[in-house]
Short mmCIF file of C-alpha atoms and ligand atoms in Angstrom, two decimals:
data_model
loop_
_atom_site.label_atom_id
_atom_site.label_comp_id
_atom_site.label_asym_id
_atom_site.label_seq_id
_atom_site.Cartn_x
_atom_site.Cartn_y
_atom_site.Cartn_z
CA UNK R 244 0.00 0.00 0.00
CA UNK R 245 1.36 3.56 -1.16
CA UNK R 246 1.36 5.74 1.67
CA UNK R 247 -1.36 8.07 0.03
CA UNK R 248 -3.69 4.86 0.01
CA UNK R 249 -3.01 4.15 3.81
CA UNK R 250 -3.45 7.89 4.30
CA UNK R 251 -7.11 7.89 2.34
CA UNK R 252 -7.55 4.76 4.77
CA UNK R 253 -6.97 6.08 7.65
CA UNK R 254 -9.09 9.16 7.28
CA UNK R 255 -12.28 7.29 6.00
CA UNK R 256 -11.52 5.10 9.37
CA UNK R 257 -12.04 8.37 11.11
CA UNK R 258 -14.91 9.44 9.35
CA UNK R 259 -16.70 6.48 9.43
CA UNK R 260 -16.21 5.89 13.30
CA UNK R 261 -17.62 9.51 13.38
CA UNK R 262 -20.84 8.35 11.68
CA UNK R 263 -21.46 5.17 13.87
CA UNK R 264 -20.88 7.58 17.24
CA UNK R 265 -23.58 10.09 15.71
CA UNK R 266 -21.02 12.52 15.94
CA UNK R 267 -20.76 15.29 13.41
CA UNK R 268 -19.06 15.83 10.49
CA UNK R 269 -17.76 19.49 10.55
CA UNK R 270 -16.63 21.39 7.34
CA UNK R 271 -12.50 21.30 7.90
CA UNK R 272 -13.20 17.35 8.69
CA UNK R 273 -11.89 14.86 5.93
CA UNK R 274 -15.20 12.87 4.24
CA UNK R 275 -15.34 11.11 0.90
CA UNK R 276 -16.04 12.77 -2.54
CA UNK R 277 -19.14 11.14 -2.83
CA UNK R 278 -20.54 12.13 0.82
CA UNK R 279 -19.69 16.05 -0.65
CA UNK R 280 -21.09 15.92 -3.66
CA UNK R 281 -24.22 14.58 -2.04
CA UNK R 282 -24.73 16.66 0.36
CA UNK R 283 -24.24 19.83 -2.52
CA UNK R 284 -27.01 17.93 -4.63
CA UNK R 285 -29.66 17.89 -1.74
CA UNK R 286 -28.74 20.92 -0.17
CA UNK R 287 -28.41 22.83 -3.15
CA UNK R 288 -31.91 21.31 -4.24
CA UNK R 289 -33.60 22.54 -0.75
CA UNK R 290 -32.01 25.79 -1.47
CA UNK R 291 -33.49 26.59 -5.01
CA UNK R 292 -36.99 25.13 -3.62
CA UNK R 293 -36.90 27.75 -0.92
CA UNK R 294 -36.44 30.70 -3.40
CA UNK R 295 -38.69 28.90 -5.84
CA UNK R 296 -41.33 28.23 -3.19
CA UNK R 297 -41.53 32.26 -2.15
CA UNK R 298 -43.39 32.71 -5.60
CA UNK R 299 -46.87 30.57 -5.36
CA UNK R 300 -47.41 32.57 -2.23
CA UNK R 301 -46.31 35.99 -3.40
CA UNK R 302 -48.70 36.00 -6.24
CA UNK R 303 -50.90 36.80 -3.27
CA UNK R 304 -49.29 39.10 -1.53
CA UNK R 305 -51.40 41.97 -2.97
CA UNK R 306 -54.73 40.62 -2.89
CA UNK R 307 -54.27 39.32 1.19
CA UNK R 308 -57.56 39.84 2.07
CA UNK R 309 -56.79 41.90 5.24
CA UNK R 310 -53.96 43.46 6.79
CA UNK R 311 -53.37 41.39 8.91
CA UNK R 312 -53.03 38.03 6.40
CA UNK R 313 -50.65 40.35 4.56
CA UNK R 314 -48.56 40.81 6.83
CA UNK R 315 -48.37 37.38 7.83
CA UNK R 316 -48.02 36.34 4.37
CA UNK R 317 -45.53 38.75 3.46
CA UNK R 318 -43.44 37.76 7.01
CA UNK R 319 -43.59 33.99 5.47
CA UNK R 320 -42.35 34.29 2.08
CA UNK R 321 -39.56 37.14 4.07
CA UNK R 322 -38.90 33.47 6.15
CA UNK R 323 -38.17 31.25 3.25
CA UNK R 324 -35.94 33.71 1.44
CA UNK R 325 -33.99 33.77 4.36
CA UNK R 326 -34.31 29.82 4.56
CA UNK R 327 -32.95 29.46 1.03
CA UNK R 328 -29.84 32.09 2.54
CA UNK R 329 -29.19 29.46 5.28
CA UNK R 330 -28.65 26.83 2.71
CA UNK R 331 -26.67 28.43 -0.14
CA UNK R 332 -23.94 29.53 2.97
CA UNK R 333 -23.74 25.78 4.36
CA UNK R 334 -23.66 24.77 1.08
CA UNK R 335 -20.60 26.87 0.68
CA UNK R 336 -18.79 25.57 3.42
CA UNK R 337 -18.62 22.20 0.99
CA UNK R 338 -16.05 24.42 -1.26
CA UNK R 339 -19.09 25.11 -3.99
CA UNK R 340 -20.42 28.92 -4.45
CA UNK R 341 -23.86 30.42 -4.58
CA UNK R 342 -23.19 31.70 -8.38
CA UNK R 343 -22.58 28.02 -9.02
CA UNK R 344 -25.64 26.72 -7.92
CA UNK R 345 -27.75 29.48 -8.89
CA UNK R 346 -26.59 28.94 -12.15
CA UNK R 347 -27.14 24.99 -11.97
CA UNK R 348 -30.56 25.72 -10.99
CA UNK R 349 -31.32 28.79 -13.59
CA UNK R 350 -30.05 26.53 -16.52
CA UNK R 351 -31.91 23.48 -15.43
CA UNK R 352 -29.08 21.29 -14.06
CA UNK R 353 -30.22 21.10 -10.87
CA UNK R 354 -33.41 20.56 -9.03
CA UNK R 355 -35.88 22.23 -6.67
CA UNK R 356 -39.05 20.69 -5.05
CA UNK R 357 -41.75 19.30 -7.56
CA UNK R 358 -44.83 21.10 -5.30
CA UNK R 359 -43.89 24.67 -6.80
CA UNK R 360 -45.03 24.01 -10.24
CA UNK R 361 -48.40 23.89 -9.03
CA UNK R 362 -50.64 27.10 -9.57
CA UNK R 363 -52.15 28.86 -6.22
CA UNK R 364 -55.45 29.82 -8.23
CA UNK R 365 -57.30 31.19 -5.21
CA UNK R 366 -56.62 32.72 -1.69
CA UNK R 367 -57.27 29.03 -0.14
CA UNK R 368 -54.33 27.93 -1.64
CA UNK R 369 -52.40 30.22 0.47
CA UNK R 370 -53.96 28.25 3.67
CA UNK R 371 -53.27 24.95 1.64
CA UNK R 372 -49.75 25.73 1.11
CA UNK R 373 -48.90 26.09 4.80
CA UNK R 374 -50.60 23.78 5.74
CA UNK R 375 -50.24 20.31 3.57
CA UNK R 376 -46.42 22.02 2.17
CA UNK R 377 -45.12 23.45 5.08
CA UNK R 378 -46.44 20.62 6.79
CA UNK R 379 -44.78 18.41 4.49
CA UNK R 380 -41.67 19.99 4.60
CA UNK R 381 -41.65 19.80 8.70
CA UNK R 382 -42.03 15.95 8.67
CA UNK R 383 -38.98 15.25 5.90
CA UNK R 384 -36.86 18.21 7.99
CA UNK R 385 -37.46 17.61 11.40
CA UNK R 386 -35.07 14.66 11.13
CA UNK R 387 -32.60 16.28 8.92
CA UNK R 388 -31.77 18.44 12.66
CA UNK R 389 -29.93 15.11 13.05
CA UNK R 390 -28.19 14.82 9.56
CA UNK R 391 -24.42 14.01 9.84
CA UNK R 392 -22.65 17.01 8.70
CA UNK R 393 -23.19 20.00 11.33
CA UNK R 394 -24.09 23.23 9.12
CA UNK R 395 -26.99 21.35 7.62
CA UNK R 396 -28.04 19.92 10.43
CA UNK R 397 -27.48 23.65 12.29
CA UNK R 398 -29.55 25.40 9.68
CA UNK R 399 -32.45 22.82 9.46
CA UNK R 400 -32.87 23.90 13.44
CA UNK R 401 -33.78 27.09 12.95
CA UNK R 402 -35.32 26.45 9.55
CA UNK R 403 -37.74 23.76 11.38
CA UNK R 404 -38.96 26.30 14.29
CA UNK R 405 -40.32 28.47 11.44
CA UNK R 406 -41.58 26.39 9.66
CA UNK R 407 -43.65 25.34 12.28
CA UNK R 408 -45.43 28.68 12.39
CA UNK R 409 -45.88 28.93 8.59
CA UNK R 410 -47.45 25.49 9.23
CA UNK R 411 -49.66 26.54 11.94
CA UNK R 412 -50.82 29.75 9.86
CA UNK R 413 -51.73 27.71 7.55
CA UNK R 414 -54.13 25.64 9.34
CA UNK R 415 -55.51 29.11 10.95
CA UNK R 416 -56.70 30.43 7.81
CA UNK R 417 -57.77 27.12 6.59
CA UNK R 418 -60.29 27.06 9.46
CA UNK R 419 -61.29 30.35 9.43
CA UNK R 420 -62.15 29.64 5.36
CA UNK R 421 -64.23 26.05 6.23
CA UNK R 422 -65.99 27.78 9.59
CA UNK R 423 -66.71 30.89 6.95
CA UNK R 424 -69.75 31.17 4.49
CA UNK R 425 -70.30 27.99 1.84
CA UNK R 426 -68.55 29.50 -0.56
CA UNK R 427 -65.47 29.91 1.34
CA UNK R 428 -65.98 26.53 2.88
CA UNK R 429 -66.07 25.00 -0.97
CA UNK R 430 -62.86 27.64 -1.46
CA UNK R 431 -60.73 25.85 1.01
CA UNK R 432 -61.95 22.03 -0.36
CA UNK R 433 -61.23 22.72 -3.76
CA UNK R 434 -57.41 23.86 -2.41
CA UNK R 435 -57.78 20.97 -0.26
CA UNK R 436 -58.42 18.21 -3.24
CA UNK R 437 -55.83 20.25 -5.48
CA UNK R 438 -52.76 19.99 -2.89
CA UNK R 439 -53.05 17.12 -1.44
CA UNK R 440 -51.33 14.32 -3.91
CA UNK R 441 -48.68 17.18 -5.14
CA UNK R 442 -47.89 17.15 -1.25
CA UNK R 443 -46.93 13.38 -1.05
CA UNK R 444 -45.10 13.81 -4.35
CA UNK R 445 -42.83 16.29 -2.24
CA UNK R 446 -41.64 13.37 -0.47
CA UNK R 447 -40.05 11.92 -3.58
CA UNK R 448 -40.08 8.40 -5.20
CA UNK R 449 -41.29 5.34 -3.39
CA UNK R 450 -38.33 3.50 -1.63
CA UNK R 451 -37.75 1.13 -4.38
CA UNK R 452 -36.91 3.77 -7.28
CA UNK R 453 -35.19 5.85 -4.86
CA UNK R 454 -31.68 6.76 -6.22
CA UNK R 455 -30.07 8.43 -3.00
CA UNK R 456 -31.94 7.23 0.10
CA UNK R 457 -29.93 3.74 1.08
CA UNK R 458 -26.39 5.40 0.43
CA UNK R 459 -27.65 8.43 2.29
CA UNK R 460 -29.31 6.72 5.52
CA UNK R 461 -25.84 5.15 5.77
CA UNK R 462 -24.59 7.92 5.73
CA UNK R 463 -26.98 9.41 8.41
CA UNK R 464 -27.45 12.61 5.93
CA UNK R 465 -31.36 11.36 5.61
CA UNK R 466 -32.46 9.55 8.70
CA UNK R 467 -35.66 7.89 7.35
CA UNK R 468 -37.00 6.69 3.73
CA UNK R 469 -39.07 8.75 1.61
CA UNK R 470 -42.04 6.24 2.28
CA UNK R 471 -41.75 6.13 5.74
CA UNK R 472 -42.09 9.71 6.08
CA UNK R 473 -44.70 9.69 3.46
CA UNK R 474 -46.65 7.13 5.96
CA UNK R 475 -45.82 9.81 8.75
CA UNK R 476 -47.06 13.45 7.72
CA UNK R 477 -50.46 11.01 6.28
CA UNK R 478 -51.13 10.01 9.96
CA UNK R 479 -50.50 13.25 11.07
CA UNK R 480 -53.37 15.25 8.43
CA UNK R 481 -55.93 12.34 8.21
CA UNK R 482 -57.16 14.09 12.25
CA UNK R 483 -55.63 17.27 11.42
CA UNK R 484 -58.53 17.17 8.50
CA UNK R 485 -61.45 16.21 10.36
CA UNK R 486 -61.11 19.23 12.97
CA UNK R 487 -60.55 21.44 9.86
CA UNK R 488 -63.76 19.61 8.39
CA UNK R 489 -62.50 18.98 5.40
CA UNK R 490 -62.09 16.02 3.49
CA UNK R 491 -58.98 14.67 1.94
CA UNK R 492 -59.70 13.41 -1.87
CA UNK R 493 -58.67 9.73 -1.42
CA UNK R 494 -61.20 7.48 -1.53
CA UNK R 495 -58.74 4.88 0.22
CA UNK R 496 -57.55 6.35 2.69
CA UNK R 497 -58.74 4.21 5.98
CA UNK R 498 -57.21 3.23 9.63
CA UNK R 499 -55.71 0.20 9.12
CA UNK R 500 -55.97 -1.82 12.68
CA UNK R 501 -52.69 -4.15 11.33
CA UNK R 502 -50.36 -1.50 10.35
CA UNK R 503 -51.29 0.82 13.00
CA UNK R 504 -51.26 3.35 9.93
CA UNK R 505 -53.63 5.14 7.58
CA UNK R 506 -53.93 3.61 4.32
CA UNK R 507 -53.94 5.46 1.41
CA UNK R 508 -54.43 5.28 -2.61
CA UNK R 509 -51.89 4.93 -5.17
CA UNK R 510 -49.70 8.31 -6.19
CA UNK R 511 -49.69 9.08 -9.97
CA UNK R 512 -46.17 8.60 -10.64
CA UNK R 513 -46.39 9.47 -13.91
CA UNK R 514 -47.50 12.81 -12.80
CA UNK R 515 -44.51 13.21 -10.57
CA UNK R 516 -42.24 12.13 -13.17
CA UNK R 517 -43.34 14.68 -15.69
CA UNK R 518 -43.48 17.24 -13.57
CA UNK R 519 -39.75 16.60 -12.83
CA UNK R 520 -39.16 16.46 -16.60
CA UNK R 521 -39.75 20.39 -16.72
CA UNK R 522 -43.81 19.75 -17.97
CA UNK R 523 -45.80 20.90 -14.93
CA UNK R 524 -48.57 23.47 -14.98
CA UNK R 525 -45.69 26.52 -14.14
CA UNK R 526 -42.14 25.10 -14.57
CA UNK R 527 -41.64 27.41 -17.38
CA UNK R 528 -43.04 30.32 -15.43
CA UNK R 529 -40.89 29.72 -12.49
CA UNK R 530 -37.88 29.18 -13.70
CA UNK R 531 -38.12 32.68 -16.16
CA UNK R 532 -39.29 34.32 -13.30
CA UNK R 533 -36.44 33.42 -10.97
CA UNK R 534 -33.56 34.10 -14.07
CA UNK R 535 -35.64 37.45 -14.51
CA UNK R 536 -35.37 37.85 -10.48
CA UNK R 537 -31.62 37.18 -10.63
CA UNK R 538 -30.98 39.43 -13.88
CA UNK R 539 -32.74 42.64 -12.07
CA UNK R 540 -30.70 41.83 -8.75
CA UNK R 541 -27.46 42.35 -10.36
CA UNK R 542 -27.03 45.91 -9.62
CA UNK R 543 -27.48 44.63 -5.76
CA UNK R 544 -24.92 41.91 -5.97
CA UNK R 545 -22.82 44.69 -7.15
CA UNK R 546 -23.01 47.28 -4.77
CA UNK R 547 -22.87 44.77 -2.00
CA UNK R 548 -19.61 43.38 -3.59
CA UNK R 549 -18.40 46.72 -3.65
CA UNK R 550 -19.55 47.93 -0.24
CA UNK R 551 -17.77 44.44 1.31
CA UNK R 552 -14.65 45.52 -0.65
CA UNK R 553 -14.28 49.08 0.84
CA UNK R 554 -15.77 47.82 4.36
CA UNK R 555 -12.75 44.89 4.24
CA UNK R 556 -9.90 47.44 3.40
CA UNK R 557 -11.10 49.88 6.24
CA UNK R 558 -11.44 47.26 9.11
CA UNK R 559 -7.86 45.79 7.86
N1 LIG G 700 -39.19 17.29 -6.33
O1 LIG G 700 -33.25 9.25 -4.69
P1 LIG G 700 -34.27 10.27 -4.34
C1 LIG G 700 -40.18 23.60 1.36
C2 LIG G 700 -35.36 14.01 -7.06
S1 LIG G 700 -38.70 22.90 1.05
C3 LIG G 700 -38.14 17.40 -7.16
O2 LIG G 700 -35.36 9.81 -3.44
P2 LIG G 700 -33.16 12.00 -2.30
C4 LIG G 700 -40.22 24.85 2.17
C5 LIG G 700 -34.10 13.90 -6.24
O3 LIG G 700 -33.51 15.17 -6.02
C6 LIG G 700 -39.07 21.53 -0.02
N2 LIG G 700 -37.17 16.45 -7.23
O4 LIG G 700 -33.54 11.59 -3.79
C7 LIG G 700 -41.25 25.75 1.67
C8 LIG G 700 -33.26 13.02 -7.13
O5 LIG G 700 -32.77 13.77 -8.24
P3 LIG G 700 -31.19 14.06 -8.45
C9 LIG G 700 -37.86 20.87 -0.43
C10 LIG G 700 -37.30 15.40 -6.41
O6 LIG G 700 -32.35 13.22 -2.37
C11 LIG G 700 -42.56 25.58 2.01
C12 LIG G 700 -34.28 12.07 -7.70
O7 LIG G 700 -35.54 12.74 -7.64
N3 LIG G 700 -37.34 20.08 0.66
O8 LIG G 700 -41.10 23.05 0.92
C13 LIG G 700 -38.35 15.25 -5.51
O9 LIG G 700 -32.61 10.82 -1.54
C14 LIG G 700 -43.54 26.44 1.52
C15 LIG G 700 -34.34 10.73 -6.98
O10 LIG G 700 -34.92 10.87 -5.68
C16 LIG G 700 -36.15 19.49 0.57
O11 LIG G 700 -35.45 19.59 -0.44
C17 LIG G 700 -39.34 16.25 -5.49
N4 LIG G 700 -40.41 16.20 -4.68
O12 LIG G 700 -34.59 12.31 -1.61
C18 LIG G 700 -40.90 26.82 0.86
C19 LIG G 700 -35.72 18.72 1.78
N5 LIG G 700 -38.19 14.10 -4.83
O13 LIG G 700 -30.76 14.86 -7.23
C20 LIG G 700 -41.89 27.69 0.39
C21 LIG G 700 -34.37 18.10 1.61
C22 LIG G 700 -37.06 13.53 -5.30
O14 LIG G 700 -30.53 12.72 -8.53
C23 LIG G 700 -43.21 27.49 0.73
N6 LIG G 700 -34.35 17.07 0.61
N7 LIG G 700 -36.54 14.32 -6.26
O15 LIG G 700 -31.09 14.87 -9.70
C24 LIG G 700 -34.65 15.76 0.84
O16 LIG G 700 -35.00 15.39 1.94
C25 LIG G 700 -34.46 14.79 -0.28
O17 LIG G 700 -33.63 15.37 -1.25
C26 LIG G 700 -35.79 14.30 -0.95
C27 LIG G 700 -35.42 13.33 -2.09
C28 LIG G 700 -36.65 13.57 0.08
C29 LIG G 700 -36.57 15.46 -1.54
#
């Protein structure tokens, strides 16, 4: 053995008795390519659906109903801009850089979360959003407090706590809609039946055509499978549902007294698949929306380039 390959053995010795003691993997720590460029691929992916995800809800922004569901709503997209800024810096600490990824995810190389092609077509949707998304998104992060390398797991903390609260509002201005008039009542169905399946799609494929998950649960950067937390956030909105007094549009979906789970119907896949494929209702519109976003920013970037020059030469 050359010294270089006892080297490379000796490290992955440490990292992997890391991993088995649940300790963390920090960003100066050695770790394989592979764990890296994993971690970029996810992260960057939660990243771009955090920008991506502030514009279903912003298209609502001006027509909030009151002031005071603006200024919640407006607070909320505020939180996942600053949610997607938590990801693109521990990102960075994997040696890749924000105008990498942005441009990854502006040319289509990369992904973000299949739920934002989806069209909010009514002020229910807002409601639907936090809750089924946000809820969604809760269940598959939650977890990811415990992921193996420390500035994910750091960022998901604070990332979970307010997500809870979007979550939450959510389910406030659901109820308020079905407790309202019939028409809102029908309002907050119809967002009801049109969110629900995209939401389970956010938990990706079913175990068995999952790519990632078994290389990534050993290496403790996802701590459950896609179907198991699929099976968790349904137990959690089948009662969540009834108080709301709505229904959720599965005809299937029943206690089942063996599993000690709710049953539920088959997801189109085919849906899911095409909608990853770049032919959902709004891909297009997203993605030219976010490039447009990015064009119109540059002047910012500048100045704040410039400003952190200046700043750096005075303080040194
Ligand atoms: N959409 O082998 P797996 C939010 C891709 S944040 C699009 O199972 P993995 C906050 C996957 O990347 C929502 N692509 O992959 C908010 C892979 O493609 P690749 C985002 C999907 O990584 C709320 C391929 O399919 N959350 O909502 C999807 O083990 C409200 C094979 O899949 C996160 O990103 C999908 N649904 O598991 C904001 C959480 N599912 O990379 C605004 C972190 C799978 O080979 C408003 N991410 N793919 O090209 C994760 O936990 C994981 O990455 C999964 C996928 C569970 C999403």
């Amino acid at each position: 053995m050359t010294t270089m390959a006892a080297d490379a053995g000796a490290y992955e010795a440490v990292f992997d008795a890391a991993l088995a003691a649940d300790e963390r993997i920090e960003p100066r720590d050695w770790m394989p390519d592979e764990y890296r460029a994993s971690l970029v691929r996810q992260m960057a992916q939660h990243a771009h659906s955090e920008i991506i995800g502030m514009q279903p809800e912003a298209n609502w922004i001006t027509r909030a109903p009151s002031l005071r569901r603006k200024a919640i709503l407006m607070a909320k997209v505020q939180d996942e801009a600053g949610h997607g800024l938590y990801l693109y810096s521990a990102a960075e600490t994997l040696g890749t850089s924000r105008d990498e990824l942005l441009d990854k995810l502006h040319s289509g190389r990369q992904k973000y979360s299949s739920i934002f092609n989806y069209p909010t077509l009514t002020w229910a949707d807002v409601g639907a959003i936090g809750w089924l998304v946000d809820g969604a998104a809760i269940t598959n992060q939650v977890p990811l407090c415990r992921c193996s390398y420390g500035p994910y797991a750091r960022a998901m903390v604070r990332i979970c706590k307010e997500e809870s609260f979007h979550q939450r509002q959510g389910y406030e201005l659901l109820l308020a809609l079905s407790r309202g008039t019939e028409a809102q009542h029908a309002m907050a169905q119809d967002a009801v039946d049109r969110w629900w399946w995209p939401s389970l799609m956010m938990f990706g494929p079913p175990d068995d055509a999952s790519a990632h998950s078994a290389r990534s649960m050993a290496w403790k950067i996802k701590r459950h499978s896609n179907d198991e937390l699929r099976q968790r956030f349904v137990d959690i909105c089948v009662p969540q549902a009834e108080s709301l007094g709505l229904t959720l549009p599965d005809p299937e979906l029943r206690w089942s007294e063996e599993r000690g789970h709710y049953d539920f119907g088959p997801i189109d896949w085919d849906e899911f698949r095409e909608v990853l494929r770049g032919n959902g209702p709004c891909n297009a519109q997203r993605i030219t929306q976010r490039r447009r976003a990015h064009e119109e920013g540059a002047w910012v970037r500048e100045a704040a380039a410039a400003y952190a020059a200046k700043h750096g030469e005075a303080q040194a």
